[in-house]
PDB file of C-alpha atoms and ligand atoms in Angstrom:
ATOM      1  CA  UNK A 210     186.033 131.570 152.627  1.00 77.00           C
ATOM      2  CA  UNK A 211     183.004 133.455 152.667  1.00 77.00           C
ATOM      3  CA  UNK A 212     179.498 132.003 152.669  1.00 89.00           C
ATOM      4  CA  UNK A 213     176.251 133.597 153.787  1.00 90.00           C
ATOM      5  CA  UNK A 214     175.557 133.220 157.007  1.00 85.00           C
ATOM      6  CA  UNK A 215     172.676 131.103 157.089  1.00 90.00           C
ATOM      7  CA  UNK A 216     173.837 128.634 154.949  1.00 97.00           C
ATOM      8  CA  UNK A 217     173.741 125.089 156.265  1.00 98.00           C
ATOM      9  CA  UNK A 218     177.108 123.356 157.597  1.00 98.00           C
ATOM     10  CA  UNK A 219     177.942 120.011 157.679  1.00 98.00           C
ATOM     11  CA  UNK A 220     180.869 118.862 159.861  1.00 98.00           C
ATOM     12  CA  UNK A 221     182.637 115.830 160.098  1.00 98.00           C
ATOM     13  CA  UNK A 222     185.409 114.814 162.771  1.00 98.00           C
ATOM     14  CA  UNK A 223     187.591 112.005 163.112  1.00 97.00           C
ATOM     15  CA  UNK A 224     190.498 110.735 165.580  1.00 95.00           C
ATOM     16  CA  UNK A 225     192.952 113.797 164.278  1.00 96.00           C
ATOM     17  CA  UNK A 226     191.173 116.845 166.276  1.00 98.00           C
ATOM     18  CA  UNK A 227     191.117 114.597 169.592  1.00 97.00           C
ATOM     19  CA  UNK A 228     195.076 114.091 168.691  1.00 95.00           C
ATOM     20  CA  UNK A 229     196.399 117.186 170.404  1.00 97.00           C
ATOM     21  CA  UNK A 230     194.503 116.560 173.253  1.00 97.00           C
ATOM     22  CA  UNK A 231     196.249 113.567 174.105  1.00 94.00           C
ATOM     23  CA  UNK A 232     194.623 110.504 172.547  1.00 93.00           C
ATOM     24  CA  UNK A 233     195.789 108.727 169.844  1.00 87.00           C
ATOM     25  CA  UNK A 234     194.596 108.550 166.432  1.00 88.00           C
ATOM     26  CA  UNK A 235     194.163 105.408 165.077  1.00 80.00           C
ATOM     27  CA  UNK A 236     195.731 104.196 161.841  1.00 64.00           C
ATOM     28  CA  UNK A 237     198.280 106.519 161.675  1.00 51.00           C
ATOM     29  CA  UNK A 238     201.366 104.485 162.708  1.00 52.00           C
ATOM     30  CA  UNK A 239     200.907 101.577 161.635  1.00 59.00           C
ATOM     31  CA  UNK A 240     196.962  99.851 161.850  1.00 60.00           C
ATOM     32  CA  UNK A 241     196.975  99.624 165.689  1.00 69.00           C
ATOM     33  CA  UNK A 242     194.997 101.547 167.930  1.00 73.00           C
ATOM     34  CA  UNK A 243     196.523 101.399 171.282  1.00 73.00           C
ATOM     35  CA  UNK A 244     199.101  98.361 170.317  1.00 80.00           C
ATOM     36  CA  UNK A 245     195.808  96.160 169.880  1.00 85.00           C
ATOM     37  CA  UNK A 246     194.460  95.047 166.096  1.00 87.00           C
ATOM     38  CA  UNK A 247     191.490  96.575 165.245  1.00 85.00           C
ATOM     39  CA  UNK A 248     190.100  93.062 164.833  1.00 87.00           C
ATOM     40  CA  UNK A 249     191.149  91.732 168.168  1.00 90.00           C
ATOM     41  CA  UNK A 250     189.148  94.730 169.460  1.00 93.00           C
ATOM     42  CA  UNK A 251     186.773  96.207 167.868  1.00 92.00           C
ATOM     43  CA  UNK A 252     184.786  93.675 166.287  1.00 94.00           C
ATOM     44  CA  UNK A 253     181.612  91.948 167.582  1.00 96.00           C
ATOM     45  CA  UNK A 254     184.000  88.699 166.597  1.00 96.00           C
ATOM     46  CA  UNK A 255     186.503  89.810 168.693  1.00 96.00           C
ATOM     47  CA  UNK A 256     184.008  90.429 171.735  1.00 96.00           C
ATOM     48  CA  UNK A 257     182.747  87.091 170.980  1.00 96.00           C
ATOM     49  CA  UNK A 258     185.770  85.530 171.574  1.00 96.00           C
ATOM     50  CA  UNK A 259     187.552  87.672 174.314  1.00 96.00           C
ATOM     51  CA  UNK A 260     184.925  89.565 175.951  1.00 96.00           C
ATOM     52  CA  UNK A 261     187.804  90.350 178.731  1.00 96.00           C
ATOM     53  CA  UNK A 262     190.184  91.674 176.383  1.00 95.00           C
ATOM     54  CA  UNK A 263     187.565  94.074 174.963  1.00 96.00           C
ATOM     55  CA  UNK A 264     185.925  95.150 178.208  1.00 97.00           C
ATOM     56  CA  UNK A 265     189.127  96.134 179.163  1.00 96.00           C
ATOM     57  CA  UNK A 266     190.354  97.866 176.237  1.00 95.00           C
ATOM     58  CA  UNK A 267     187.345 100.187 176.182  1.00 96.00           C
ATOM     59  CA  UNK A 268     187.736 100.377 180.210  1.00 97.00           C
ATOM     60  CA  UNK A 269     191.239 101.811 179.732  1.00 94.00           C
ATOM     61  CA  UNK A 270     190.236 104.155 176.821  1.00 94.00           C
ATOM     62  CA  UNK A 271     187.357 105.766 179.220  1.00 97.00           C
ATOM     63  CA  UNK A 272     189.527 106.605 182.047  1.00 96.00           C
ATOM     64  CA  UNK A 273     191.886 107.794 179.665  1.00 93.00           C
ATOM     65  CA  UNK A 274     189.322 110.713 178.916  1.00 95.00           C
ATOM     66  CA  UNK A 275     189.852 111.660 182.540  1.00 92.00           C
ATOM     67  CA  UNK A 276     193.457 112.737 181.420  1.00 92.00           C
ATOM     68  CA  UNK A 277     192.082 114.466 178.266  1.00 97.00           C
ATOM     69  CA  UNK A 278     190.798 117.866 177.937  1.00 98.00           C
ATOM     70  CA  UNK A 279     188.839 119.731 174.680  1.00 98.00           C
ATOM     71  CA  UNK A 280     191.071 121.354 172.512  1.00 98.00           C
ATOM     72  CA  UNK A 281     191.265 124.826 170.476  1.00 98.00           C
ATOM     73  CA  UNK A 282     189.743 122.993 167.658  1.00 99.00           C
ATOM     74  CA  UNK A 283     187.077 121.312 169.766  1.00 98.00           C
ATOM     75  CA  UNK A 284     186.199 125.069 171.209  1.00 98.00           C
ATOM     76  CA  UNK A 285     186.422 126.752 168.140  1.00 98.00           C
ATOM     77  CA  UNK A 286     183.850 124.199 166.746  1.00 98.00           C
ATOM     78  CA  UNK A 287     181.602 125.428 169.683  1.00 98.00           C
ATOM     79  CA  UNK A 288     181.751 128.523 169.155  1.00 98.00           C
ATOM     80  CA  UNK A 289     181.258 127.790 165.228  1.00 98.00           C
ATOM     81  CA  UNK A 290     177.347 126.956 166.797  1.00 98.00           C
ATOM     82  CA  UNK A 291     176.871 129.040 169.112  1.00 97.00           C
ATOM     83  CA  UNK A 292     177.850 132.148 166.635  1.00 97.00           C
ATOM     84  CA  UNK A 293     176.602 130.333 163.190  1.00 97.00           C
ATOM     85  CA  UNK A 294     172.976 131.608 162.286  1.00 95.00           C
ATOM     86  CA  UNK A 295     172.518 128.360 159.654  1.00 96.00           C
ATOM     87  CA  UNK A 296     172.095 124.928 160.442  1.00 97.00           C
ATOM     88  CA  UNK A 297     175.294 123.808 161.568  1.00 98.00           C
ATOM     89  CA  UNK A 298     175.419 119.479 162.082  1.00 98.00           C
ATOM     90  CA  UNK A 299     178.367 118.188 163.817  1.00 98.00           C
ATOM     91  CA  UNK A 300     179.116 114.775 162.889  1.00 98.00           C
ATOM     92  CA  UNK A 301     181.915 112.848 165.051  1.00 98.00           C
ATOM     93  CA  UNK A 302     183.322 109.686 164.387  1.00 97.00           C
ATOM     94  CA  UNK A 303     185.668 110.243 167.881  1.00 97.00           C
ATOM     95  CA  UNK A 304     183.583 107.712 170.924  1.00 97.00           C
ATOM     96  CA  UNK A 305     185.617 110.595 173.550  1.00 98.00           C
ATOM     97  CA  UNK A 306     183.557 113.022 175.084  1.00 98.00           C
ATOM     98  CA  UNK A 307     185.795 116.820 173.955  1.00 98.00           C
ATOM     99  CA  UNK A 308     183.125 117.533 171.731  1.00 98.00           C
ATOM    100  CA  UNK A 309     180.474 117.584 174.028  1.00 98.00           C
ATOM    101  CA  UNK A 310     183.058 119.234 176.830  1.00 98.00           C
ATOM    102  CA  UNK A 311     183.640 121.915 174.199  1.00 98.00           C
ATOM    103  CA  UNK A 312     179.883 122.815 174.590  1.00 98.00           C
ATOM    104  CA  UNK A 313     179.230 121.509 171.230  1.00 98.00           C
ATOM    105  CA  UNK A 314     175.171 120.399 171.120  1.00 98.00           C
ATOM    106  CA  UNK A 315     174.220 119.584 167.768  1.00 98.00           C
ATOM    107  CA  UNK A 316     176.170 116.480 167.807  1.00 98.00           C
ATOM    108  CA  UNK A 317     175.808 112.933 166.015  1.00 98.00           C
ATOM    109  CA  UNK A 318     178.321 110.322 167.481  1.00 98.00           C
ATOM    110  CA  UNK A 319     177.655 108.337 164.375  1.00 98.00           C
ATOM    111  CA  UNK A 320     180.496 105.617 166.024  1.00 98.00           C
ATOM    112  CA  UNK A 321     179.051 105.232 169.499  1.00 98.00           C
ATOM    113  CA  UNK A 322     180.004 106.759 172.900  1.00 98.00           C
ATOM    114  CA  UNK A 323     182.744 105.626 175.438  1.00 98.00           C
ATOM    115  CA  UNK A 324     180.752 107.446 178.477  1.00 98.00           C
ATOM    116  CA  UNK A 325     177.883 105.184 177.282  1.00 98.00           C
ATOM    117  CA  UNK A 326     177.246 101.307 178.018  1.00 98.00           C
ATOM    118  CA  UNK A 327     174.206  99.359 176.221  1.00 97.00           C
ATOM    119  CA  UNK A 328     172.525  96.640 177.110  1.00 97.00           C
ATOM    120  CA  UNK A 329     172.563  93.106 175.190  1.00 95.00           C
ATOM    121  CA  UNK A 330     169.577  92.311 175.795  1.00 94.00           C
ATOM    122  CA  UNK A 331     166.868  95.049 175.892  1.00 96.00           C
ATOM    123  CA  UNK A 332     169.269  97.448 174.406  1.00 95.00           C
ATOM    124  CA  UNK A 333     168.930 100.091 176.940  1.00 97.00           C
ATOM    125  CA  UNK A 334     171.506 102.957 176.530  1.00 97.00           C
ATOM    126  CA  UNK A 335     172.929 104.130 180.130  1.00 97.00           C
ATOM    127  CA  UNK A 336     175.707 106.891 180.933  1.00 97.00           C
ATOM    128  CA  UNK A 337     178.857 104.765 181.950  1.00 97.00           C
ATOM    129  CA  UNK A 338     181.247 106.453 183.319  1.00 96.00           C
ATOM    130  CA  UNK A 339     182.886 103.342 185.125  1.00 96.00           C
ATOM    131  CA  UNK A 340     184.316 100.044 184.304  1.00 97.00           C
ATOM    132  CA  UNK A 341     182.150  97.228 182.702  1.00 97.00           C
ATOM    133  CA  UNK A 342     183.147  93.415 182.699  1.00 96.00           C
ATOM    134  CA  UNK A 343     181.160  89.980 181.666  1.00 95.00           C
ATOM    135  CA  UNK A 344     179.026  90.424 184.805  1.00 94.00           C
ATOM    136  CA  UNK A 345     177.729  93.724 184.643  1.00 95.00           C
ATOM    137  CA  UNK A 346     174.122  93.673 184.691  1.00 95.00           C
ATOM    138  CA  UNK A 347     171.382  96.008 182.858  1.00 95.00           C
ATOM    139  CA  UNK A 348     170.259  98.018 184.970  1.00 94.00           C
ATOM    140  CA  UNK A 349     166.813  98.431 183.155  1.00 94.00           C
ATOM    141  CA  UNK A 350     166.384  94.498 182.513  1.00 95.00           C
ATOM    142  CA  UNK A 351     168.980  92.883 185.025  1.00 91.00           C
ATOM    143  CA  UNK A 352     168.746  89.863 182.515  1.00 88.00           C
ATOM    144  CA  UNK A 353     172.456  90.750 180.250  1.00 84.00           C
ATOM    145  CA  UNK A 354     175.448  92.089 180.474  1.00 90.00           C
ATOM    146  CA  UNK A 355     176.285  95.830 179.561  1.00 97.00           C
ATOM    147  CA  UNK A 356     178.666  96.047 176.628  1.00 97.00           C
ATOM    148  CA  UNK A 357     180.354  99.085 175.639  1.00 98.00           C
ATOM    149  CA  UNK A 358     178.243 101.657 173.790  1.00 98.00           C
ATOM    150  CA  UNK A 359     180.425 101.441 170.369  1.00 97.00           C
ATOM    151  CA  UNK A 360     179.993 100.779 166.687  1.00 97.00           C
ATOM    152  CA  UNK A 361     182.382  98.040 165.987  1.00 95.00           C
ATOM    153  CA  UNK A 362     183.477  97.364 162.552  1.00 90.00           C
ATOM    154  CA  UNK A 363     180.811  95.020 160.747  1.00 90.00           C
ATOM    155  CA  UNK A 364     177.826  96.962 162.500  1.00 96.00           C
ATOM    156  CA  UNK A 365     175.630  99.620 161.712  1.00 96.00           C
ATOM    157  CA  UNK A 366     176.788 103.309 162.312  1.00 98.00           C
ATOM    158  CA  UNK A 367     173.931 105.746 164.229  1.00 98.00           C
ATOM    159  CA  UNK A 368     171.746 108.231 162.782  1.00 98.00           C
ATOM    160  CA  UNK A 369     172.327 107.665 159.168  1.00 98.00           C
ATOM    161  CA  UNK A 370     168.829 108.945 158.184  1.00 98.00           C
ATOM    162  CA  UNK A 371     169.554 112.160 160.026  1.00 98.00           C
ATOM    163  CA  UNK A 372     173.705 112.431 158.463  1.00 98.00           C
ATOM    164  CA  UNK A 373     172.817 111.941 155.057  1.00 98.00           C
ATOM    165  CA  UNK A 374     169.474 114.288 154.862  1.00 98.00           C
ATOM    166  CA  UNK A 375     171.877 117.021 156.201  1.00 98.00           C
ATOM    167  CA  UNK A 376     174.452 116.518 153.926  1.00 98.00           C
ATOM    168  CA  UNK A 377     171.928 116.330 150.919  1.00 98.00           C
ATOM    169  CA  UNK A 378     170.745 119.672 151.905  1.00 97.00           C
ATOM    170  CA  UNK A 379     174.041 120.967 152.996  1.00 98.00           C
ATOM    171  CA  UNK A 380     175.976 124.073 151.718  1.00 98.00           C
ATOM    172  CA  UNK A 381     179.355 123.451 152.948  1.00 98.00           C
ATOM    173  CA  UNK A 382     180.877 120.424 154.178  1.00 98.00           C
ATOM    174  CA  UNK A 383     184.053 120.121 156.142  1.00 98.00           C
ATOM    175  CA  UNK A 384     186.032 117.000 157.080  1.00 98.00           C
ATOM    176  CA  UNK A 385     188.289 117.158 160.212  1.00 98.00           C
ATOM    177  CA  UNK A 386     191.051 114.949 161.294  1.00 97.00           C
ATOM    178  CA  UNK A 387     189.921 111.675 159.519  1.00 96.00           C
ATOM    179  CA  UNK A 388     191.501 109.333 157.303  1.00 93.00           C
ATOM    180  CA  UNK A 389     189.300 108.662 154.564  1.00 92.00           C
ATOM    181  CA  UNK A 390     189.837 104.631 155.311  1.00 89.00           C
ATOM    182  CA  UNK A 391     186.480 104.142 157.525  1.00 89.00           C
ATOM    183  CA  UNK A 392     183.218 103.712 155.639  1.00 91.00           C
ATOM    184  CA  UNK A 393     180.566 105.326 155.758  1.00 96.00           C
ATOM    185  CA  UNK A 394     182.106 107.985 156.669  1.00 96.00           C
ATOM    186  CA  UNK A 395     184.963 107.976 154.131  1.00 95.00           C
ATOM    187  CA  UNK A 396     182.271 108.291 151.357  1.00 96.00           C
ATOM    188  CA  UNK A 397     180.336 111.637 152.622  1.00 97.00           C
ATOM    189  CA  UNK A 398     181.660 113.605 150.337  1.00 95.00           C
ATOM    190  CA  UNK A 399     179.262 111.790 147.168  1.00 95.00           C
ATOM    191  CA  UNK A 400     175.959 112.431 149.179  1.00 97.00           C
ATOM    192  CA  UNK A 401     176.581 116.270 149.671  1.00 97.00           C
ATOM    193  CA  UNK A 402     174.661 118.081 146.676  1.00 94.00           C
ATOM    194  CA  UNK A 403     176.528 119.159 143.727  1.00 93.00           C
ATOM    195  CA  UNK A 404     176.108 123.406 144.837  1.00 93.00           C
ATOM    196  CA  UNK A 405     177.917 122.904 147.745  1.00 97.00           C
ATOM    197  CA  UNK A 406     181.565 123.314 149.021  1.00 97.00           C
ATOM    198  CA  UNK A 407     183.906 120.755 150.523  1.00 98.00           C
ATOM    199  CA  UNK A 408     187.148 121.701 152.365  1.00 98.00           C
ATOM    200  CA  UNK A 409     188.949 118.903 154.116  1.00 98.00           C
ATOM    201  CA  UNK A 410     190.981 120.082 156.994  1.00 98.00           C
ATOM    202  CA  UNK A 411     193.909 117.399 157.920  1.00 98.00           C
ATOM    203  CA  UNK A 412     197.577 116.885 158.921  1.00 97.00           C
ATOM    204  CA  UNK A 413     198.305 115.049 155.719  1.00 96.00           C
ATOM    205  CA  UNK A 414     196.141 114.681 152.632  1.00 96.00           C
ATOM    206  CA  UNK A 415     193.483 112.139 153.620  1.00 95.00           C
ATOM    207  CA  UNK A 416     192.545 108.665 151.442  1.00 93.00           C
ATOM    208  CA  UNK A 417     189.969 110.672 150.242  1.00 94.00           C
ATOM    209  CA  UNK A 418     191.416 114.165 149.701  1.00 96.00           C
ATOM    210  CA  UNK A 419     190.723 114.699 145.777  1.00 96.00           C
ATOM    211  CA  UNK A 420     187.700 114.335 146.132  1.00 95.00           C
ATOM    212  CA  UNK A 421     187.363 118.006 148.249  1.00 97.00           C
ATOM    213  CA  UNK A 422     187.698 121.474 146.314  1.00 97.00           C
ATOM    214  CA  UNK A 423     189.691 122.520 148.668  1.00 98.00           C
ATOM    215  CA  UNK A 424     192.343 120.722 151.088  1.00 98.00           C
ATOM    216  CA  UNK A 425     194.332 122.469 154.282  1.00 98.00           C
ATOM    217  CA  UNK A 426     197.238 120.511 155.455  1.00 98.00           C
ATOM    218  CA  UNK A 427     198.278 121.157 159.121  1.00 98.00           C
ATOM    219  CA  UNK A 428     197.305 120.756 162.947  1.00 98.00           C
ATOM    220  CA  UNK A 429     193.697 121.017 163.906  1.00 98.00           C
ATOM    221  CA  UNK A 430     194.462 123.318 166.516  1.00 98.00           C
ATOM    222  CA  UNK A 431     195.916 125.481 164.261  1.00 98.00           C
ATOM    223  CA  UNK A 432     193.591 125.277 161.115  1.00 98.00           C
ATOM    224  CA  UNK A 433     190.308 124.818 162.888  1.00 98.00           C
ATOM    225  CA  UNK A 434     190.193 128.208 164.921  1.00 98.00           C
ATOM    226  CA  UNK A 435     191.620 129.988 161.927  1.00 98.00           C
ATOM    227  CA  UNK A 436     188.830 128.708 160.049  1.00 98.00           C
ATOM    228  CA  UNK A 437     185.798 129.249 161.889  1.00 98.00           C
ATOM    229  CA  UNK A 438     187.318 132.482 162.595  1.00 97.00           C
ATOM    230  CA  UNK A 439     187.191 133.062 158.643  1.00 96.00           C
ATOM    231  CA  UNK A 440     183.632 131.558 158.684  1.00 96.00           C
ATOM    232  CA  UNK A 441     182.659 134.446 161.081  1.00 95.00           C
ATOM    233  CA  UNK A 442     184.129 137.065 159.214  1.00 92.00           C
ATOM    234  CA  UNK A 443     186.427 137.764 162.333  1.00 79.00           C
TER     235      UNK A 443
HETATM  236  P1  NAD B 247     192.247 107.783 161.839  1.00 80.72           P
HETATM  237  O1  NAD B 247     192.985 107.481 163.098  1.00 80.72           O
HETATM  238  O2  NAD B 247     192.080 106.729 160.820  1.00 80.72           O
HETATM  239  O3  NAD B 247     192.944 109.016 161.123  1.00 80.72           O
HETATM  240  C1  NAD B 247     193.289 110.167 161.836  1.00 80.72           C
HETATM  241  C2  NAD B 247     193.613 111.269 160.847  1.00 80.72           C
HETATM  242  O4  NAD B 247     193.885 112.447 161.597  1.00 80.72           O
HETATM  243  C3  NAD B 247     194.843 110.976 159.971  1.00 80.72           C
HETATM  244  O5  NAD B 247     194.540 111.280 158.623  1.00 80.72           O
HETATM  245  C4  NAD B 247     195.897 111.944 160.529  1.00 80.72           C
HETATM  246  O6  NAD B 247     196.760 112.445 159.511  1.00 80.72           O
HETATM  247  C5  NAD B 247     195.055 113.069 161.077  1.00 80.72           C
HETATM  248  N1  NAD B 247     195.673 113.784 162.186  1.00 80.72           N
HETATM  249  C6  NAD B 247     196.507 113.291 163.152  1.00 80.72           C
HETATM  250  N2  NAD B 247     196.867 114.262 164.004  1.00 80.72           N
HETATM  251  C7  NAD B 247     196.231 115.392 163.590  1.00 80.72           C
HETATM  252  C8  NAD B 247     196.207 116.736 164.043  1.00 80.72           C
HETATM  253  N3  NAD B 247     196.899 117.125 165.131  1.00 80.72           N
HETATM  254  N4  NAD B 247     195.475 117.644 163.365  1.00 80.72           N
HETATM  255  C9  NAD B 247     194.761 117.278 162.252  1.00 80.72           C
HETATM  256  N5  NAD B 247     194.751 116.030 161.767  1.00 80.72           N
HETATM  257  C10 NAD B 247     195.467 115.091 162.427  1.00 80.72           C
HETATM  258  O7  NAD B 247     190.862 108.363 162.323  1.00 80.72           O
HETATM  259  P2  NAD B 247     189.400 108.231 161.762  1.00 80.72           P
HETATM  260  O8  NAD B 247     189.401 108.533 160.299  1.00 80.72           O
HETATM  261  O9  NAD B 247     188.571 109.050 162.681  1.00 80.72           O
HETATM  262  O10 NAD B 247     189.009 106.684 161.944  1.00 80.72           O
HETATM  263  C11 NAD B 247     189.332 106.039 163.146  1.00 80.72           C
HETATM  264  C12 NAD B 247     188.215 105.234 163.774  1.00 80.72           C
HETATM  265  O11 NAD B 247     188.683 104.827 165.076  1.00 80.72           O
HETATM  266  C13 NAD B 247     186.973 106.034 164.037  1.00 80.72           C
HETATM  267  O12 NAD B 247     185.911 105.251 163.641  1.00 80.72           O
HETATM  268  C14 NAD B 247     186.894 106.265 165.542  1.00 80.72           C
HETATM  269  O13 NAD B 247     185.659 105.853 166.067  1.00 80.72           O
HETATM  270  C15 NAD B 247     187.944 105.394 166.152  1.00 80.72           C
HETATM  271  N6  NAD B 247     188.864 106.158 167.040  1.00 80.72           N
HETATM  272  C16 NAD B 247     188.360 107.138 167.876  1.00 80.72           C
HETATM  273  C17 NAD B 247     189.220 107.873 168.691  1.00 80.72           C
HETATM  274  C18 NAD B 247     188.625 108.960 169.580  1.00 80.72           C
HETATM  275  O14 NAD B 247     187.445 108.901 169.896  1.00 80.72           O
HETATM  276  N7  NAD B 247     189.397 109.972 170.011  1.00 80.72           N
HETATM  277  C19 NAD B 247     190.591 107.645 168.671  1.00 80.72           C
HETATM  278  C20 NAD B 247     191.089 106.624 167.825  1.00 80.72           C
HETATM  279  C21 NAD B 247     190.201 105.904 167.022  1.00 80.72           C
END
């Protein structure tokens, strides 16, 4: 593909690029991230009713990062902004951190961050790179507890205002390693402008994959460096 190169980029990620590094996607057995329900877990219903289960799911799913490391499509996205002389907006729906280990910098986590814990009351955001439970206090406000810095289901995703203005403006848009089943997200592709190009990058032909002009089918560690690397001319 060849595009000038200022033109402005667009990028979306989901679960499938953080795949090969260990962590597992999310619908693609069978509905269950980590053997739990979505709804027993990631749901401000669910934390309602089991605060303990959820504190702990999200506990295990941040140490698990220790384990994890960025992949070749995680550096080849880096190196996509470091070397890319347009705008270039990477938008991740992944809460793990291999983005942001890659070196990428212009970087929405429109779904929250694991490494992050906010508070209930005052809604302070704080790194968290440790457990949180029931009694873990703000430390801005001491009044609540902490919860997990996340965008469950039924709540609003971050930095809309920011997302969609880029892809209004956008000249490409790529979608990486996502489903097409979660929302907002899944429905990018209608607020992009009608000049510029869409190329959806996945394992399998996502929910939404018709709706790109173009559609690569294969491992993101495979078809992300190739593609940046066509991006560059190199
Ligand atoms: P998803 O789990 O619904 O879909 C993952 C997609 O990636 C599938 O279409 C699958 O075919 C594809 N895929 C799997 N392995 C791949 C590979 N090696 N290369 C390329 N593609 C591959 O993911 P989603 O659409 O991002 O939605 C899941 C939601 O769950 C998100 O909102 C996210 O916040 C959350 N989640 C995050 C993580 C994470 O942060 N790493 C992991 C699981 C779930």
């Amino acid at each position: 593909m060849t595009l000038s190169r200022d033109a402005r980029l667009v990028i979306l990620t989901g679960a499938g690029i953080s795949a090969e590094s260990g962590l597992r996607t999310f619908r693609a057995a069978d509905g269950l991230w980590e053997n739990h329900r979505v709804q027993d877990v990631a749901t401000p219903e669910a934390f309602q009713r089991n605060p303990a289960l959820v504190y702990r799911f999200y506990n295990e799913r941040r140490r698990s990062l220790g384990g994890a490391q960025p992949n070749a499509a995680h550096l080849a996205l880096a190196r996509l902004e470091r070397e890319w002389q347009g705008d270039l907006l990477l938008v991740t729906q992944n809460v793990d951190d291999l983005h942001d280990r890659a070196g990428s910098r212009n970087l929405l986590h429109m779904h929250g961050e694991l490494l992050k814990g906010r508070c209930q009351s005052c809604s302070a955001i704080h790194p968290w790179p440790d457990d949180m439970d029931v009694d873990t206090r703000c430390p801005t406000c001491g009044r609540a507890a902490v919860r997990p810095h996340i965008v469950w289901f039924h709540e609003l995703p971050l930095e809309m205002e920011r997302i969609y203005q880029a892809l209004e403006r956008c000249d490409l848009f790529v979608s990486i390693g996502t489903s097409g089943h979660v929302y907002p997200a899944a429905g990018f592709m209608e607020a992009v402008g009608p000049a510029a190009r869409t190329v959806e990058l996945n394992l399998e032909p996502s929910l939404r994959a018709s709706a790109f002009q173009e559609g690569r089918i294969g491992k993101a560690t495979e078809l992300v460096p190739a593609f940046v690397a066509e991006l560059l001319g190199k």
